[in-house]
mmCIF file of C-alpha atoms in Angstrom:
data_model
loop_
_atom_site.group_PDB
_atom_site.id
_atom_site.type_symbol
_atom_site.label_atom_id
_atom_site.label_comp_id
_atom_site.label_asym_id
_atom_site.label_seq_id
_atom_site.Cartn_x
_atom_site.Cartn_y
_atom_site.Cartn_z
ATOM 1 C CA MET A 1 0.000 0.000 0.000
ATOM 2 C CA ASP A 2 1.319 3.429 -0.932
ATOM 3 C CA VAL A 3 0.973 6.239 1.606
ATOM 4 C CA ARG A 4 1.530 9.985 1.400
ATOM 5 C CA GLU A 5 1.103 12.746 3.947
ATOM 6 C CA LEU A 6 -1.180 15.495 2.729
ATOM 7 C CA ALA A 7 -0.509 19.243 2.768
ATOM 8 C CA VAL A 8 -2.418 19.341 6.055
ATOM 9 C CA ARG A 9 -0.143 17.832 8.675
ATOM 10 C CA ASP A 10 -1.430 14.614 10.321
ATOM 11 C CA ALA A 11 -3.669 13.706 7.375
ATOM 12 C CA TYR A 12 -2.707 10.883 5.000
ATOM 13 C CA GLU A 13 -3.822 9.309 1.758
ATOM 14 C CA PHE A 14 -3.620 5.521 1.448
ATOM 15 C CA VAL A 15 -3.554 3.836 -1.967
ATOM 16 C CA PRO A 16 -4.201 0.078 -1.759
ATOM 17 C CA PRO A 17 -3.319 -2.422 -4.498
ATOM 18 C CA ARG A 18 -6.292 -3.666 -6.487
ATOM 19 C CA PHE A 19 -6.797 -7.257 -7.655
ATOM 20 C CA PRO A 20 -9.267 -7.462 -10.554
ATOM 21 C CA ASP A 21 -10.094 -10.756 -12.246
ATOM 22 C CA GLN A 22 -12.920 -12.341 -14.214
ATOM 23 C CA ARG A 23 -15.114 -12.377 -11.087
ATOM 24 C CA GLY A 24 -14.748 -8.670 -10.362
ATOM 25 C CA LEU A 25 -12.395 -6.948 -7.921
ATOM 26 C CA PHE A 26 -10.781 -7.412 -4.508
ATOM 27 C CA VAL A 27 -9.211 -4.550 -2.540
ATOM 28 C CA ALA A 28 -8.355 -3.879 1.119
ATOM 29 C CA PRO A 29 -8.828 -0.120 1.734
ATOM 30 C CA PHE A 30 -7.560 -0.364 5.340
ATOM 31 C CA GLN A 31 -4.383 -2.278 6.208
ATOM 32 C CA GLU A 32 -3.073 -1.956 9.755
ATOM 33 C CA PRO A 33 0.678 -2.394 9.049
ATOM 34 C CA ALA A 34 0.671 0.509 6.569
ATOM 35 C CA PHE A 35 -1.438 2.600 8.935
ATOM 36 C CA LEU A 36 0.856 1.946 11.911
ATOM 37 C CA LYS A 37 3.948 2.834 9.903
ATOM 38 C CA ALA A 38 2.460 6.131 8.715
ATOM 39 C CA VAL A 39 0.597 7.322 11.798
ATOM 40 C CA GLY A 40 2.536 5.696 14.617
ATOM 41 C CA HIS A 41 -0.350 4.170 16.559
ATOM 42 C CA PRO A 42 -3.207 1.720 15.913
ATOM 43 C CA LEU A 43 -6.610 2.891 14.757
ATOM 44 C CA THR A 44 -9.227 2.262 17.425
ATOM 45 C CA VAL A 45 -12.586 1.754 15.739
ATOM 46 C CA ALA A 46 -15.437 2.686 18.072
ATOM 47 C CA GLN A 47 -18.033 3.246 15.371
ATOM 48 C CA THR A 48 -18.472 2.745 11.640
ATOM 49 C CA ASN A 49 -20.610 5.163 9.621
ATOM 50 C CA HIS A 50 -22.043 4.894 6.136
ATOM 51 C CA SER A 51 -23.605 7.732 4.162
ATOM 52 C CA VAL A 52 -25.235 7.842 0.726
ATOM 53 C CA SER A 53 -25.420 11.172 -1.093
ATOM 54 C CA ARG A 54 -26.933 12.714 -4.169
ATOM 55 C CA LYS A 55 -24.702 14.494 -6.678
ATOM 56 C CA GLY A 56 -23.735 17.924 -5.338
ATOM 57 C CA THR A 57 -24.302 17.036 -1.685
ATOM 58 C CA ILE A 58 -21.708 18.618 0.608
ATOM 59 C CA ARG A 59 -21.281 17.109 4.072
ATOM 60 C CA GLY A 60 -19.057 19.059 6.462
ATOM 61 C CA ILE A 61 -16.817 20.687 7.403
ATOM 62 C CA HIS A 62 -17.097 18.717 10.675
ATOM 63 C CA PHE A 63 -14.805 18.338 13.700
ATOM 64 C CA ALA A 64 -14.970 17.283 17.349
ATOM 65 C CA ASP A 65 -13.643 18.672 20.621
ATOM 66 C CA THR A 66 -10.131 17.390 21.280
ATOM 67 C CA PRO A 67 -9.392 15.608 23.543
ATOM 68 C CA PRO A 68 -10.607 13.050 22.856
ATOM 69 C CA GLY A 69 -11.594 14.163 19.366
ATOM 70 C CA GLN A 70 -12.641 11.841 16.599
ATOM 71 C CA ALA A 71 -10.220 10.541 13.991
ATOM 72 C CA LYS A 72 -11.679 9.194 10.743
ATOM 73 C CA TYR A 73 -10.456 6.747 8.143
ATOM 74 C CA VAL A 74 -12.689 7.145 5.104
ATOM 75 C CA TYR A 75 -13.107 5.647 1.657
ATOM 76 C CA CYS A 76 -15.724 5.567 -1.096
ATOM 77 C CA PRO A 77 -17.173 2.100 -1.833
ATOM 78 C CA ARG A 78 -19.611 3.392 -4.476
ATOM 79 C CA GLY A 79 -19.592 6.408 -6.771
ATOM 80 C CA SER A 80 -17.093 9.258 -6.466
ATOM 81 C CA LEU A 81 -16.473 12.260 -4.263
ATOM 82 C CA LEU A 82 -13.996 15.014 -3.517
ATOM 83 C CA ASP A 83 -12.763 14.705 0.063
ATOM 84 C CA VAL A 84 -11.516 17.861 1.789
ATOM 85 C CA ILE A 85 -9.444 18.161 4.977
ATOM 86 C CA VAL A 86 -8.985 21.531 6.700
ATOM 87 C CA ASP A 87 -6.536 22.324 9.488
ATOM 88 C CA LEU A 88 -8.702 23.885 12.207
ATOM 89 C CA ARG A 89 -6.135 23.548 15.009
ATOM 90 C CA VAL A 90 -5.383 26.973 16.447
ATOM 91 C CA GLY A 91 -1.597 27.367 16.643
ATOM 92 C CA SER A 92 -0.864 24.813 13.923
ATOM 93 C CA PRO A 93 1.729 25.804 11.304
ATOM 94 C CA THR A 94 -0.836 24.837 8.660
ATOM 95 C CA PHE A 95 -3.858 26.474 10.355
ATOM 96 C CA GLY A 96 -6.511 27.376 7.791
ATOM 97 C CA GLN A 97 -4.878 25.341 5.035
ATOM 98 C CA TRP A 98 -6.669 22.524 3.245
ATOM 99 C CA ASP A 99 -6.011 19.619 0.918
ATOM 100 C CA ALA A 100 -8.373 17.615 -1.278
ATOM 101 C CA VAL A 101 -8.325 14.022 -2.534
ATOM 102 C CA ARG A 102 -10.649 12.334 -5.016
ATOM 103 C CA LEU A 103 -12.065 9.112 -3.562
ATOM 104 C CA ASP A 104 -14.002 6.679 -5.731
ATOM 105 C CA SER A 105 -14.988 3.074 -6.263
ATOM 106 C CA THR A 106 -12.369 2.596 -8.980
ATOM 107 C CA GLY A 107 -9.150 3.280 -7.077
ATOM 108 C CA PHE A 108 -10.436 2.823 -3.505
ATOM 109 C CA HIS A 109 -8.023 5.397 -2.127
ATOM 110 C CA ALA A 110 -8.602 6.184 1.549
ATOM 111 C CA VAL A 111 -7.912 9.216 3.727
ATOM 112 C CA TYR A 112 -7.013 9.400 7.410
ATOM 113 C CA VAL A 113 -8.098 12.546 9.246
ATOM 114 C CA ALA A 114 -6.512 12.947 12.687
ATOM 115 C CA GLU A 115 -8.282 14.364 15.728
ATOM 116 C CA GLY A 116 -8.766 18.126 15.527
ATOM 117 C CA LEU A 117 -8.843 18.361 11.736
ATOM 118 C CA GLY A 118 -11.940 19.381 9.828
ATOM 119 C CA HIS A 119 -13.434 16.982 7.294
ATOM 120 C CA GLY A 120 -15.979 17.247 4.523
ATOM 121 C CA PHE A 121 -16.740 16.064 1.017
ATOM 122 C CA VAL A 122 -18.911 16.659 -2.020
ATOM 123 C CA ALA A 123 -20.555 13.833 -3.979
ATOM 124 C CA LEU A 124 -19.585 13.968 -7.654
ATOM 125 C CA GLU A 125 -22.359 11.615 -8.786
ATOM 126 C CA ASP A 126 -25.686 10.314 -7.543
ATOM 127 C CA ASP A 127 -25.823 7.384 -5.118
ATOM 128 C CA THR A 128 -22.288 8.005 -3.851
ATOM 129 C CA ALA A 129 -21.495 6.072 -0.682
ATOM 130 C CA MET A 130 -18.908 7.013 1.940
ATOM 131 C CA ALA A 131 -17.602 4.594 4.587
ATOM 132 C CA TYR A 132 -16.093 5.950 7.805
ATOM 133 C CA LEU A 133 -14.081 4.162 10.497
ATOM 134 C CA CYS A 134 -14.315 6.436 13.551
ATOM 135 C CA SER A 135 -12.058 6.363 16.610
ATOM 136 C CA THR A 136 -14.818 7.499 18.972
ATOM 137 C CA GLY A 137 -18.596 7.165 18.953
ATOM 138 C CA TYR A 138 -21.154 9.841 18.184
ATOM 139 C CA ASN A 139 -21.243 12.551 20.862
ATOM 140 C CA PRO A 140 -23.501 15.406 19.749
ATOM 141 C CA GLY A 141 -22.358 17.714 22.530
ATOM 142 C CA SER A 142 -18.749 17.705 21.318
ATOM 143 C CA GLU A 143 -19.294 17.819 17.554
ATOM 144 C CA HIS A 144 -19.119 21.060 15.589
ATOM 145 C CA GLY A 145 -18.799 22.417 12.096
ATOM 146 C CA ILE A 146 -17.772 25.380 10.016
ATOM 147 C CA THR A 147 -19.469 26.364 6.802
ATOM 148 C CA PRO A 148 -18.035 24.603 3.761
ATOM 149 C CA LEU A 149 -18.775 27.737 1.731
ATOM 150 C CA ASP A 150 -16.527 30.047 3.784
ATOM 151 C CA PRO A 151 -15.124 32.453 1.140
ATOM 152 C CA GLU A 152 -11.941 32.984 3.145
ATOM 153 C CA LEU A 153 -11.145 29.253 2.921
ATOM 154 C CA GLY A 154 -12.009 28.991 -0.773
ATOM 155 C CA LEU A 155 -12.516 25.229 -0.698
ATOM 156 C CA PRO A 156 -12.321 23.525 -4.117
ATOM 157 C CA TRP A 157 -15.960 22.563 -4.592
ATOM 158 C CA PRO A 158 -16.608 22.085 -8.332
ATOM 159 C CA ALA A 159 -18.419 25.179 -9.580
ATOM 160 C CA GLU A 160 -20.542 23.217 -12.060
ATOM 161 C CA LEU A 161 -22.384 21.370 -9.272
ATOM 162 C CA GLU A 162 -25.635 22.491 -7.694
ATOM 163 C CA PHE A 163 -24.841 22.179 -3.995
ATOM 164 C CA ILE A 164 -27.100 20.471 -1.463
ATOM 165 C CA LEU A 165 -26.391 21.192 2.229
ATOM 166 C CA SER A 166 -28.116 20.391 5.487
ATOM 167 C CA GLU A 167 -29.500 23.300 7.493
ATOM 168 C CA LYS A 168 -26.838 22.613 10.120
ATOM 169 C CA ASP A 169 -23.978 22.869 7.629
ATOM 170 C CA SER A 170 -25.359 25.873 5.738
ATOM 171 C CA SER A 171 -25.811 27.846 8.976
ATOM 172 C CA ALA A 172 -22.452 26.865 10.511
ATOM 173 C CA PRO A 173 -19.991 29.660 11.369
ATOM 174 C CA THR A 174 -17.042 30.658 9.232
ATOM 175 C CA LEU A 175 -13.542 29.694 10.305
ATOM 176 C CA ALA A 176 -12.952 33.173 11.721
ATOM 177 C CA GLU A 177 -16.254 33.156 13.611
ATOM 178 C CA ALA A 178 -15.563 29.713 15.067
ATOM 179 C CA ARG A 179 -12.100 30.826 16.152
ATOM 180 C CA ASP A 180 -13.437 34.000 17.785
ATOM 181 C CA ALA A 181 -16.070 31.919 19.613
ATOM 182 C CA GLY A 182 -13.421 29.545 20.990
ATOM 183 C CA LEU A 183 -14.887 26.506 19.209
ATOM 184 C CA LEU A 184 -11.771 25.336 17.406
ATOM 185 C CA PRO A 185 -9.320 22.702 18.677
ATOM 186 C CA ASP A 186 -5.989 23.767 20.157
ATOM 187 C CA TYR A 187 -2.929 22.512 18.300
ATOM 188 C CA SER A 188 -0.957 21.770 21.486
ATOM 189 C CA ALA A 189 -3.846 19.735 22.916
ATOM 190 C CA CYS A 190 -4.108 17.793 19.662
ATOM 191 C CA ARG A 191 -0.375 17.053 19.607
ATOM 192 C CA ALA A 192 -0.593 15.858 23.215
ATOM 193 C CA ARG A 193 -3.478 13.578 22.214
ATOM 194 C CA TYR A 194 -1.448 12.098 19.329
ATOM 195 C CA ALA A 195 1.512 11.508 21.676
ATOM 196 C CA GLN A 196 -0.786 9.753 24.157
ATOM 197 C CA LEU A 197 -2.137 7.497 21.409
ATOM 198 C CA ARG A 198 1.403 6.573 20.287
ATOM 199 C CA ALA A 199 2.450 5.870 23.880
ATOM 200 C CA ASN A 200 -0.586 3.644 24.447
ATOM 201 C CA GLY A 201 -0.232 1.904 21.083
#
């Protein structure tokens, strides 16, 4: 499996080998040895999520209070999407920066999003499915979002799409508003959380 760190520190893209034959295709989007080598600790899976989206649907940008935060390992088992990771950690050298990776059911690339990073995606075709391995379970009191249409961020949503957003996402604060309100994760706290995970791994 090939691995590369994204422009946002502590986020990675994983590219698994594919094995097509006359029956179809086999692929393993998550492989623990490659994950351990890249990230430095095991992935605890407390919950798995599955979403299905219409073309143009944007979900995110979501994040959780850290600690404990919620790390995500995501891939696209059906359809195609553009996955976006934003550094929301106040004090991070890449604060406010983002990176984007196309995920689809042809290549089965996967993305790891560490605790404290923001995550979202847009479906590029109808009936697009996203699979999430989450390090912690759903905790509505600690989950937040910023608007994916924040003009200051300038996220790379394809202009030709007609966007579909939930009321929660469309009314979420901008990055600047979330920072002023004290909602965003602290970079030092996130780094301490990563160190704890490596020590316990």
